[in-house]
Amino acid sequence: MANNKIKNDYVLYSINVEDTQAVAIDTIDRDLTDREIRNVEKRLGDYLPNWFDLLEMAINDVVEG
């Protein structure tokens, strides 16, 4: 392993309820109900591309070749 000071369990990206409600207000002009938020949570993985591919693209963007 490289000489990293960042702990392995450090979260690189997250989406919270505030983020979700902001998008809901922008797109449907209202807050989501608790039930709708839970259902959105269940569906996020359906719309998120393979995490390996996401990381590979980001790494390729930042690593000098």
mmCIF file of C-alpha atoms in Angstrom:
data_model
loop_
_atom_site.group_PDB
_atom_site.id
_atom_site.type_symbol
_atom_site.label_atom_id
_atom_site.label_comp_id
_atom_site.label_asym_id
_atom_site.label_seq_id
_atom_site.Cartn_x
_atom_site.Cartn_y
_atom_site.Cartn_z
ATOM 1 C CA MET A 1 0.000 0.000 0.000
ATOM 2 C CA ALA A 2 1.207 3.526 -0.730
ATOM 3 C CA ASN A 3 2.087 6.074 1.922
ATOM 4 C CA ASN A 4 -1.508 7.227 2.311
ATOM 5 C CA LYS A 5 -2.624 9.210 5.337
ATOM 6 C CA ILE A 6 -6.302 8.856 4.474
ATOM 7 C CA LYS A 7 -7.946 5.996 6.367
ATOM 8 C CA ASN A 8 -9.410 3.159 4.300
ATOM 9 C CA ASP A 9 -12.916 3.746 5.678
ATOM 10 C CA TYR A 10 -12.946 7.438 4.684
ATOM 11 C CA VAL A 11 -16.085 8.094 2.572
ATOM 12 C CA LEU A 12 -15.258 9.601 -0.815
ATOM 13 C CA TYR A 13 -18.787 10.591 -1.818
ATOM 14 C CA SER A 14 -22.239 10.467 -0.315
ATOM 15 C CA ILE A 15 -25.761 11.625 -1.103
ATOM 16 C CA ASN A 16 -27.932 12.714 1.794
ATOM 17 C CA VAL A 17 -31.604 13.592 2.261
ATOM 18 C CA GLU A 18 -30.901 17.321 1.880
ATOM 19 C CA ASP A 19 -29.331 16.655 -1.549
ATOM 20 C CA THR A 20 -32.302 14.507 -2.511
ATOM 21 C CA GLN A 21 -34.871 17.083 -1.409
ATOM 22 C CA ALA A 22 -33.032 19.843 -3.298
ATOM 23 C CA VAL A 23 -33.239 17.823 -6.519
ATOM 24 C CA ALA A 24 -36.902 17.000 -5.834
ATOM 25 C CA ILE A 25 -37.754 20.668 -5.382
ATOM 26 C CA ASP A 26 -35.909 21.556 -8.586
ATOM 27 C CA THR A 27 -37.512 18.774 -10.619
ATOM 28 C CA ILE A 28 -40.995 18.161 -9.199
ATOM 29 C CA ASP A 29 -41.466 21.383 -7.234
ATOM 30 C CA ARG A 30 -42.032 19.716 -3.843
ATOM 31 C CA ASP A 31 -40.316 17.788 -1.079
ATOM 32 C CA LEU A 32 -40.458 14.008 -1.098
ATOM 33 C CA THR A 33 -42.271 12.107 1.603
ATOM 34 C CA ASP A 34 -40.309 9.788 3.898
ATOM 35 C CA ARG A 35 -41.674 6.824 1.955
ATOM 36 C CA GLU A 36 -40.584 8.342 -1.350
ATOM 37 C CA ILE A 37 -37.098 9.017 0.040
ATOM 38 C CA ARG A 38 -36.776 5.375 1.113
ATOM 39 C CA ASN A 39 -37.894 4.247 -2.334
ATOM 40 C CA VAL A 40 -35.385 6.590 -3.994
ATOM 41 C CA GLU A 41 -32.700 5.136 -1.719
ATOM 42 C CA LYS A 42 -33.571 1.627 -2.898
ATOM 43 C CA ARG A 43 -33.375 2.688 -6.558
ATOM 44 C CA LEU A 44 -30.104 4.668 -6.531
ATOM 45 C CA GLY A 45 -28.057 1.579 -7.348
ATOM 46 C CA ASP A 46 -30.252 0.929 -10.382
ATOM 47 C CA TYR A 47 -29.190 4.218 -11.934
ATOM 48 C CA LEU A 48 -25.600 4.366 -10.764
ATOM 49 C CA PRO A 49 -23.194 2.756 -13.226
ATOM 50 C CA ASN A 50 -20.873 0.044 -12.063
ATOM 51 C CA TRP A 51 -18.787 1.534 -9.216
ATOM 52 C CA PHE A 52 -15.602 0.071 -10.676
ATOM 53 C CA ASP A 53 -16.159 1.944 -13.940
ATOM 54 C CA LEU A 54 -16.921 5.168 -12.060
ATOM 55 C CA LEU A 55 -13.713 4.925 -10.064
ATOM 56 C CA GLU A 56 -11.690 3.973 -13.129
ATOM 57 C CA MET A 57 -12.926 7.055 -15.014
ATOM 58 C CA ALA A 58 -12.195 9.371 -12.083
ATOM 59 C CA ILE A 59 -8.735 7.866 -11.549
ATOM 60 C CA ASN A 60 -7.899 8.216 -15.235
ATOM 61 C CA ASP A 61 -8.967 11.871 -15.095
ATOM 62 C CA VAL A 62 -6.665 12.749 -12.205
ATOM 63 C CA VAL A 63 -3.637 10.497 -12.634
ATOM 64 C CA GLU A 64 -0.892 11.829 -14.846
ATOM 65 C CA GLY A 65 0.060 9.257 -17.430
#
